[in-house]
mmCIF file of C-alpha atoms in Angstrom:
data_model
loop_
_atom_site.group_PDB
_atom_site.id
_atom_site.type_symbol
_atom_site.label_atom_id
_atom_site.label_comp_id
_atom_site.label_asym_id
_atom_site.label_seq_id
_atom_site.Cartn_x
_atom_site.Cartn_y
_atom_site.Cartn_z
ATOM 1 C CA GLU A 13 43.339 59.906 110.770
ATOM 2 C CA VAL A 14 43.093 57.521 107.816
ATOM 3 C CA ILE A 15 39.905 55.499 108.050
ATOM 4 C CA GLY A 16 39.910 53.747 104.646
ATOM 5 C CA ASP A 17 40.287 53.969 100.883
ATOM 6 C CA THR A 18 37.996 55.876 98.458
ATOM 7 C CA ASP A 19 37.915 57.016 94.858
ATOM 8 C CA LYS A 20 35.758 60.049 95.698
ATOM 9 C CA THR A 21 36.949 63.491 96.778
ATOM 10 C CA GLY A 22 35.223 66.760 97.504
ATOM 11 C CA THR A 23 33.701 68.997 100.136
ATOM 12 C CA ILE A 24 30.238 68.949 101.645
ATOM 13 C CA THR A 25 28.898 72.215 103.029
ATOM 14 C CA HIS A 26 25.665 72.503 104.973
ATOM 15 C CA PHE A 27 23.888 75.841 105.232
ATOM 16 C CA VAL A 28 20.689 76.560 107.139
ATOM 17 C CA PRO A 29 19.399 80.157 106.961
ATOM 18 C CA ASP A 30 18.824 81.854 110.319
ATOM 19 C CA PRO A 31 15.304 83.374 110.416
ATOM 20 C CA GLU A 32 16.594 86.055 112.777
ATOM 21 C CA ILE A 33 18.878 87.322 109.988
ATOM 22 C CA PHE A 34 16.952 86.382 106.845
ATOM 23 C CA LYS A 35 13.714 88.181 107.668
ATOM 24 C CA GLU A 36 11.969 87.947 104.293
ATOM 25 C CA THR A 37 12.180 84.194 103.733
ATOM 26 C CA THR A 38 14.126 81.075 104.609
ATOM 27 C CA VAL A 39 12.641 79.065 101.727
ATOM 28 C CA TYR A 40 14.973 78.235 98.836
ATOM 29 C CA ASP A 41 13.837 79.345 95.363
ATOM 30 C CA TYR A 42 14.880 76.472 93.087
ATOM 31 C CA ASP A 43 14.487 78.438 89.847
ATOM 32 C CA LEU A 44 16.632 81.288 91.165
ATOM 33 C CA LEU A 45 19.365 78.921 92.338
ATOM 34 C CA SER A 46 19.174 76.924 89.114
ATOM 35 C CA ASN A 47 19.682 80.064 87.020
ATOM 36 C CA ARG A 48 22.770 80.960 89.061
ATOM 37 C CA VAL A 49 24.166 77.432 88.709
ATOM 38 C CA ARG A 50 23.597 77.583 84.940
ATOM 39 C CA GLU A 51 25.403 80.931 84.865
ATOM 40 C CA LEU A 52 28.387 79.451 86.724
ATOM 41 C CA ALA A 53 28.506 76.534 84.285
ATOM 42 C CA PHE A 54 28.648 78.973 81.358
ATOM 43 C CA LEU A 55 31.407 80.972 83.051
ATOM 44 C CA THR A 56 33.480 77.851 83.807
ATOM 45 C CA LYS A 57 33.563 75.932 80.531
ATOM 46 C CA GLY A 58 33.848 72.165 80.687
ATOM 47 C CA VAL A 59 32.709 71.888 84.316
ATOM 48 C CA ASN A 60 29.693 69.767 85.285
ATOM 49 C CA ILE A 61 27.419 71.365 87.888
ATOM 50 C CA THR A 62 24.355 69.578 89.253
ATOM 51 C CA ILE A 63 21.531 71.074 91.297
ATOM 52 C CA GLU A 64 18.948 68.806 92.921
ATOM 53 C CA ASP A 65 15.855 69.553 94.983
ATOM 54 C CA LYS A 66 14.992 66.743 97.405
ATOM 55 C CA ARG A 67 12.136 68.497 99.194
ATOM 56 C CA GLU A 68 9.051 66.331 99.353
ATOM 57 C CA GLY A 69 6.701 67.035 96.478
ATOM 58 C CA GLN A 70 9.230 69.308 94.745
ATOM 59 C CA GLU A 71 11.789 66.748 93.599
ATOM 60 C CA ARG A 72 13.718 67.801 90.509
ATOM 61 C CA LYS A 73 17.261 67.851 89.199
ATOM 62 C CA ASN A 74 19.255 69.766 86.579
ATOM 63 C CA GLU A 75 22.762 69.221 85.257
ATOM 64 C CA TYR A 76 24.685 71.930 83.423
ATOM 65 C CA HIS A 77 27.773 71.517 81.241
ATOM 66 C CA TYR A 78 28.952 73.855 78.474
ATOM 67 C CA GLU A 79 32.112 73.165 76.507
ATOM 68 C CA GLY A 80 31.730 76.516 74.745
ATOM 69 C CA GLY A 81 31.727 78.550 77.957
ATOM 70 C CA ILE A 82 30.625 82.160 77.530
ATOM 71 C CA LYS A 83 30.338 81.655 73.769
ATOM 72 C CA SER A 84 27.579 79.151 74.535
ATOM 73 C CA TYR A 85 26.161 81.696 76.999
ATOM 74 C CA VAL A 86 25.734 84.272 74.225
ATOM 75 C CA GLU A 87 24.102 81.657 71.978
ATOM 76 C CA TYR A 88 21.735 80.789 74.832
ATOM 77 C CA LEU A 89 20.764 84.447 75.355
ATOM 78 C CA ASN A 90 20.171 84.905 71.611
ATOM 79 C CA ARG A 91 18.360 81.587 71.139
ATOM 80 C CA SER A 92 14.998 83.199 70.315
ATOM 81 C CA LYS A 93 16.385 86.105 68.265
ATOM 82 C CA GLU A 94 17.385 86.587 64.650
ATOM 83 C CA VAL A 95 21.164 86.964 64.680
ATOM 84 C CA VAL A 96 23.141 89.246 62.362
ATOM 85 C CA HIS A 97 26.126 86.860 62.095
ATOM 86 C CA GLU A 98 25.929 83.125 62.757
ATOM 87 C CA GLU A 99 28.947 82.511 64.982
ATOM 88 C CA PRO A 100 29.467 84.547 68.158
ATOM 89 C CA ILE A 101 32.791 86.378 68.254
ATOM 90 C CA TYR A 102 34.982 84.861 70.984
ATOM 91 C CA ILE A 103 38.124 86.501 72.325
ATOM 92 C CA GLU A 104 40.464 85.333 75.078
ATOM 93 C CA GLY A 105 43.749 86.784 76.301
ATOM 94 C CA GLU A 106 45.993 87.274 79.318
ATOM 95 C CA LYS A 107 48.212 90.127 80.455
ATOM 96 C CA ASP A 108 49.898 90.893 83.786
ATOM 97 C CA GLY A 109 48.126 87.975 85.432
ATOM 98 C CA ILE A 110 44.672 89.162 84.342
ATOM 99 C CA THR A 111 42.679 86.865 82.048
ATOM 100 C CA VAL A 112 40.042 88.408 79.789
ATOM 101 C CA GLU A 113 37.276 86.501 77.988
ATOM 102 C CA VAL A 114 34.745 88.203 75.743
ATOM 103 C CA ALA A 115 31.960 86.711 73.629
ATOM 104 C CA LEU A 116 29.552 88.800 71.570
ATOM 105 C CA GLN A 117 26.937 88.459 68.857
ATOM 106 C CA TYR A 118 24.575 90.939 67.241
ATOM 107 C CA ASN A 119 20.863 90.303 66.778
ATOM 108 C CA ASP A 120 18.049 92.198 65.063
ATOM 109 C CA SER A 121 16.721 93.828 68.246
ATOM 110 C CA TYR A 122 17.153 97.499 69.128
ATOM 111 C CA THR A 123 18.533 97.031 72.641
ATOM 112 C CA SER A 124 21.841 95.813 74.029
ATOM 113 C CA ASN A 125 22.435 93.178 76.689
ATOM 114 C CA ILE A 126 25.920 93.343 78.180
ATOM 115 C CA TYR A 127 26.783 91.213 81.204
ATOM 116 C CA SER A 128 30.126 91.527 82.962
ATOM 117 C CA PHE A 129 31.754 89.268 85.547
ATOM 118 C CA THR A 130 34.868 89.377 87.695
ATOM 119 C CA ASN A 131 36.020 86.058 89.151
ATOM 120 C CA ASN A 132 32.516 84.741 88.340
ATOM 121 C CA ILE A 133 30.887 87.547 90.368
ATOM 122 C CA ASN A 134 28.158 89.301 88.398
ATOM 123 C CA THR A 135 29.198 92.962 88.238
ATOM 124 C CA TYR A 136 25.795 94.125 87.038
ATOM 125 C CA GLU A 137 26.689 97.774 87.698
ATOM 126 C CA GLY A 138 29.596 97.434 85.281
ATOM 127 C CA GLY A 139 32.989 98.842 86.119
ATOM 128 C CA THR A 140 36.381 99.358 84.538
ATOM 129 C CA HIS A 141 36.415 96.084 82.576
ATOM 130 C CA GLU A 142 33.061 96.885 80.974
ATOM 131 C CA ALA A 143 34.172 100.453 80.231
ATOM 132 C CA GLY A 144 37.298 99.122 78.492
ATOM 133 C CA PHE A 145 35.173 96.784 76.385
ATOM 134 C CA LYS A 146 32.791 99.569 75.305
ATOM 135 C CA THR A 147 35.622 101.955 74.442
ATOM 136 C CA GLY A 148 37.427 99.342 72.372
ATOM 137 C CA LEU A 149 34.270 98.251 70.552
ATOM 138 C CA THR A 150 33.351 101.785 69.465
ATOM 139 C CA ARG A 151 36.871 102.698 68.370
ATOM 140 C CA VAL A 152 37.586 99.504 66.409
ATOM 141 C CA ILE A 153 34.283 99.511 64.495
ATOM 142 C CA ASN A 154 34.659 103.179 63.518
ATOM 143 C CA ASP A 155 38.290 102.674 62.483
ATOM 144 C CA TYR A 156 37.358 99.639 60.383
ATOM 145 C CA ALA A 157 34.487 101.461 58.649
ATOM 146 C CA ARG A 158 36.740 104.378 57.721
ATOM 147 C CA ARG A 159 39.594 102.168 56.553
ATOM 148 C CA LYS A 160 37.251 100.218 54.283
ATOM 149 C CA GLY A 161 35.571 103.332 52.878
ATOM 150 C CA ILE A 162 32.151 102.517 54.324
ATOM 151 C CA PHE A 163 32.058 106.008 55.838
ATOM 152 C CA LYS A 164 32.425 109.040 53.611
ATOM 153 C CA GLU A 165 35.130 111.521 54.535
ATOM 154 C CA ASN A 166 32.764 113.954 56.264
ATOM 155 C CA ASP A 167 30.520 111.341 57.887
ATOM 156 C CA PRO A 168 30.487 111.477 61.691
ATOM 157 C CA ASN A 169 31.593 108.477 63.717
ATOM 158 C CA LEU A 170 29.056 106.042 65.117
ATOM 159 C CA SER A 171 28.313 106.660 68.780
ATOM 160 C CA GLY A 172 28.750 104.058 71.496
ATOM 161 C CA ASP A 173 24.986 103.525 71.582
ATOM 162 C CA ASP A 174 24.962 103.024 67.802
ATOM 163 C CA VAL A 175 27.554 100.233 67.814
ATOM 164 C CA ARG A 176 25.936 98.517 70.807
ATOM 165 C CA GLU A 177 22.405 98.370 69.394
ATOM 166 C CA GLY A 178 21.312 94.732 69.120
ATOM 167 C CA LEU A 179 24.453 93.518 70.900
ATOM 168 C CA THR A 180 24.566 90.593 73.307
ATOM 169 C CA ALA A 181 27.924 90.364 75.065
ATOM 170 C CA ILE A 182 29.561 88.596 77.995
ATOM 171 C CA ILE A 183 32.730 90.011 79.552
ATOM 172 C CA SER A 184 34.445 87.741 82.068
ATOM 173 C CA ILE A 185 37.779 88.559 83.647
ATOM 174 C CA LYS A 186 39.846 86.732 86.247
ATOM 175 C CA HIS A 187 41.761 89.141 88.477
ATOM 176 C CA PRO A 188 44.166 88.129 91.269
ATOM 177 C CA ASP A 189 43.328 91.211 93.348
ATOM 178 C CA PRO A 190 39.931 92.645 92.389
ATOM 179 C CA GLN A 191 38.823 95.907 93.973
ATOM 180 C CA PHE A 192 35.098 96.497 94.035
ATOM 181 C CA GLU A 193 33.194 99.692 94.651
ATOM 182 C CA GLY A 194 30.818 99.276 97.594
ATOM 183 C CA GLN A 195 30.014 96.261 99.737
ATOM 184 C CA THR A 196 27.916 94.360 97.208
ATOM 185 C CA LYS A 197 30.784 93.730 94.736
ATOM 186 C CA THR A 198 28.629 94.760 91.787
ATOM 187 C CA LYS A 199 31.063 97.246 90.202
ATOM 188 C CA LEU A 200 34.757 96.678 89.481
ATOM 189 C CA GLY A 201 37.120 99.535 90.300
ATOM 190 C CA ASN A 202 40.603 98.359 89.220
ATOM 191 C CA SER A 203 41.980 100.953 86.779
ATOM 192 C CA GLU A 204 44.315 98.451 85.080
ATOM 193 C CA ALA A 205 41.336 96.242 84.191
ATOM 194 C CA ARG A 206 40.065 98.911 81.808
ATOM 195 C CA THR A 207 43.350 99.241 79.921
ATOM 196 C CA ILE A 208 43.995 95.500 79.709
ATOM 197 C CA THR A 209 40.434 94.662 78.619
ATOM 198 C CA ASP A 210 40.519 97.415 75.987
ATOM 199 C CA THR A 211 43.939 96.340 74.666
ATOM 200 C CA LEU A 212 43.284 92.591 74.464
ATOM 201 C CA PHE A 213 39.747 92.927 73.142
ATOM 202 C CA SER A 214 40.517 95.652 70.567
ATOM 203 C CA SER A 215 43.418 93.760 69.024
ATOM 204 C CA ALA A 216 41.447 90.530 68.680
ATOM 205 C CA LEU A 217 38.289 92.266 67.394
ATOM 206 C CA GLU A 218 40.275 94.139 64.749
ATOM 207 C CA THR A 219 41.734 90.843 63.535
ATOM 208 C CA PHE A 220 38.279 89.242 63.436
ATOM 209 C CA LEU A 221 36.794 92.080 61.363
ATOM 210 C CA LEU A 222 39.638 91.930 58.852
ATOM 211 C CA GLU A 223 39.385 88.145 58.527
ATOM 212 C CA ASN A 224 35.561 88.088 58.330
ATOM 213 C CA PRO A 225 34.538 90.937 55.983
ATOM 214 C CA ASP A 226 30.942 89.725 55.542
ATOM 215 C CA SER A 227 30.260 89.706 59.278
ATOM 216 C CA ALA A 228 32.145 92.992 59.665
ATOM 217 C CA ARG A 229 29.994 94.740 57.076
ATOM 218 C CA LYS A 230 26.788 93.477 58.699
ATOM 219 C CA ILE A 231 27.952 94.800 62.074
ATOM 220 C CA VAL A 232 28.813 98.223 60.623
ATOM 221 C CA GLU A 233 25.497 98.387 58.740
ATOM 222 C CA LYS A 234 23.667 97.570 61.970
ATOM 223 C CA GLY A 235 25.383 100.556 63.586
ATOM 224 C CA LEU A 236 24.562 102.806 60.626
ATOM 225 C CA MET A 237 20.884 101.880 60.910
ATOM 226 C CA ALA A 238 20.996 102.767 64.605
ATOM 227 C CA ALA A 239 22.612 106.116 63.780
ATOM 228 C CA ARG A 240 19.864 106.904 61.267
ATOM 229 C CA ALA A 241 17.239 106.074 63.880
ATOM 230 C CA ARG A 242 19.031 108.335 66.388
ATOM 231 C CA MET A 243 18.961 111.220 63.924
ATOM 232 C CA ALA A 244 15.286 110.526 63.233
ATOM 233 C CA ALA A 245 14.588 110.725 66.961
ATOM 234 C CA LYS A 246 16.306 114.104 67.015
ATOM 235 C CA LYS A 247 14.023 115.266 64.195
ATOM 236 C CA ALA A 248 11.046 113.972 66.165
ATOM 237 C CA ARG A 249 12.011 116.170 69.093
ATOM 238 C CA GLU A 250 12.236 119.133 66.742
ATOM 239 C CA LEU A 251 8.791 118.292 65.360
ATOM 240 C CA THR A 252 7.230 118.571 68.800
ATOM 241 C CA ARG A 253 8.969 121.747 69.978
ATOM 242 C CA ARG A 254 6.045 124.162 70.000
ATOM 243 C CA LYS A 255 5.862 127.314 72.077
ATOM 244 C CA SER A 256 2.718 126.132 73.863
ATOM 245 C CA ALA A 257 0.611 122.986 74.062
ATOM 246 C CA LEU A 258 -1.903 124.268 71.501
ATOM 247 C CA GLU A 259 0.096 126.718 69.386
ATOM 248 C CA ILE A 260 -1.381 127.100 65.902
ATOM 249 C CA SER A 261 1.841 127.706 63.934
ATOM 250 C CA ASN A 262 3.464 124.656 62.309
ATOM 251 C CA LEU A 263 0.300 122.584 62.708
ATOM 252 C CA PRO A 264 -0.650 120.143 59.914
ATOM 253 C CA GLY A 265 -2.480 121.743 56.994
ATOM 254 C CA LYS A 266 -5.512 119.419 57.228
ATOM 255 C CA LEU A 267 -6.029 120.010 60.944
ATOM 256 C CA ALA A 268 -9.219 121.865 61.812
ATOM 257 C CA ASP A 269 -8.085 123.245 65.170
ATOM 258 C CA CYS A 270 -10.327 124.286 68.024
ATOM 259 C CA SER A 271 -10.482 127.821 69.383
ATOM 260 C CA SER A 272 -9.787 126.913 73.010
ATOM 261 C CA LYS A 273 -6.228 127.148 74.298
ATOM 262 C CA ASP A 274 -7.027 125.067 77.407
ATOM 263 C CA PRO A 275 -5.586 121.535 76.985
ATOM 264 C CA SER A 276 -7.714 120.180 79.848
ATOM 265 C CA ILE A 277 -10.924 120.518 77.808
ATOM 266 C CA SER A 278 -9.613 120.291 74.241
ATOM 267 C CA GLU A 279 -10.158 117.116 72.178
ATOM 268 C CA LEU A 280 -8.515 115.841 68.986
ATOM 269 C CA TYR A 281 -10.465 113.485 66.706
ATOM 270 C CA ILE A 282 -8.473 111.557 64.102
ATOM 271 C CA VAL A 283 -10.684 110.408 61.216
ATOM 272 C CA GLU A 284 -9.926 108.359 58.106
ATOM 273 C CA GLY A 285 -10.027 110.312 54.854
ATOM 274 C CA ASP A 286 -10.981 113.828 53.801
ATOM 275 C CA SER A 287 -14.666 112.996 53.341
ATOM 276 C CA ALA A 288 -14.976 111.759 56.907
ATOM 277 C CA GLY A 289 -13.052 114.839 57.967
ATOM 278 C CA GLY A 290 -15.615 117.080 56.292
ATOM 279 C CA SER A 291 -18.509 115.335 58.037
ATOM 280 C CA ALA A 292 -16.740 115.471 61.392
ATOM 281 C CA LYS A 293 -16.068 119.194 61.021
ATOM 282 C CA GLN A 294 -19.769 119.861 60.472
ATOM 283 C CA GLY A 295 -20.757 118.002 63.621
ATOM 284 C CA ARG A 296 -18.058 119.222 65.999
ATOM 285 C CA ASP A 297 -18.043 121.906 68.654
ATOM 286 C CA ARG A 298 -15.453 124.371 67.331
ATOM 287 C CA HIS A 299 -14.730 125.630 70.826
ATOM 288 C CA PHE A 300 -12.976 122.490 72.105
ATOM 289 C CA GLN A 301 -13.043 119.822 69.355
ATOM 290 C CA ALA A 302 -10.306 119.600 66.684
ATOM 291 C CA ILE A 303 -10.423 117.300 63.632
ATOM 292 C CA LEU A 304 -7.411 115.738 61.873
ATOM 293 C CA PRO A 305 -8.182 113.720 58.695
ATOM 294 C CA LEU A 306 -5.549 111.102 57.824
ATOM 295 C CA ARG A 307 -5.098 108.530 55.095
ATOM 296 C CA GLY A 308 -6.028 105.035 56.326
ATOM 297 C CA LYS A 309 -3.626 102.095 56.897
ATOM 298 C CA ILE A 310 -0.573 104.313 56.864
ATOM 299 C CA LEU A 311 2.131 102.124 58.447
ATOM 300 C CA ASN A 312 2.612 99.260 60.893
ATOM 301 C CA VAL A 313 4.751 101.148 63.399
ATOM 302 C CA GLU A 314 5.271 98.028 65.531
ATOM 303 C CA LYS A 315 7.493 96.549 62.810
ATOM 304 C CA ALA A 316 9.154 99.702 61.452
ATOM 305 C CA ARG A 317 12.262 101.572 62.554
ATOM 306 C CA LEU A 318 11.903 105.110 63.877
ATOM 307 C CA ASP A 319 13.548 106.692 60.827
ATOM 308 C CA LYS A 320 10.983 105.033 58.526
ATOM 309 C CA ILE A 321 8.119 105.949 60.852
ATOM 310 C CA LEU A 322 9.107 109.613 60.850
ATOM 311 C CA SER A 323 9.414 109.738 57.064
ATOM 312 C CA ASN A 324 5.657 109.104 56.856
ATOM 313 C CA ASN A 325 3.713 112.356 56.456
ATOM 314 C CA GLU A 326 0.630 111.061 58.263
ATOM 315 C CA VAL A 327 2.683 110.077 61.309
ATOM 316 C CA ARG A 328 4.451 113.432 61.274
ATOM 317 C CA SER A 329 1.066 115.159 61.199
ATOM 318 C CA MET A 330 -0.063 113.248 64.279
ATOM 319 C CA ILE A 331 3.142 113.995 66.177
ATOM 320 C CA THR A 332 2.918 117.698 65.402
ATOM 321 C CA ALA A 333 -0.792 117.876 66.206
ATOM 322 C CA HIS A 334 -0.384 116.130 69.550
ATOM 323 C CA GLY A 335 2.643 118.190 70.507
ATOM 324 C CA THR A 336 3.481 115.772 73.314
ATOM 325 C CA GLY A 337 6.765 114.286 72.127
ATOM 326 C CA ILE A 338 7.367 110.726 70.959
ATOM 327 C CA GLY A 339 8.883 107.675 72.630
ATOM 328 C CA GLU A 340 11.211 108.601 75.489
ATOM 329 C CA ASP A 341 11.002 112.241 74.446
#
């Protein structure tokens, strides 16, 4: 039934949570909802989305609009980080009815942040589209480095972890018939999504690297630094492989070890300089107290990479003396 004229269109949906079903809470978390609305605005470039809280005493309103889409999303995620290349890499393509969008940018951190979406659903467990992206990224960067002579003939390829260190990436695909693993829709299972994502992304990334040699070299060098750190971590594990917790062989030369082999009572005192080490040795109980003299102010390990840390003799002495492993090892 026509009841009049209007220049407004749209749909209004009312939702009231049932406390019999939502046991934990029926109170809306504005910040949580606002973050999701912002995410949707990034994923749907050019769209205006407004969220408003009209609850008494909590009134607030946010409007989100991003012309850059997921490219702006990557810039937002990297806003407080030092980036390796100024402009995020943006790739878009379509094949067999499946649209693929990828945006990525490297920063100076040592971790990766990869977020994947299917039809704007956050597939935080990954899936075939994310696997295709990772495969393509590793292959293209290694191929580029070899073609340009950055790798020597006998140099091993960078691993997937190497090329993803410091990476922030958004993968967003639109699929007409998505198949998810499980009921929560957090992992995509379509096999064709892997092939199509890999193909479209790899081709565009290869073109970008060839057309932007400065950015390409920075990306490869970032991966090489990660590879060196990985090899240093391997050496760290070798440093700490001792037959028992208090084995004497391979211990640092300046360590005055204790005679006890019981780690529950043994103590290690680290002192600054050989003179302090001599005094400490005179006052210790040889049965359970060990002394390790070290040079002072050796290295700020908070700001150094693992490969540089492990090249320091004083640090190596501590690792070997402790015999407990380092980092995740």
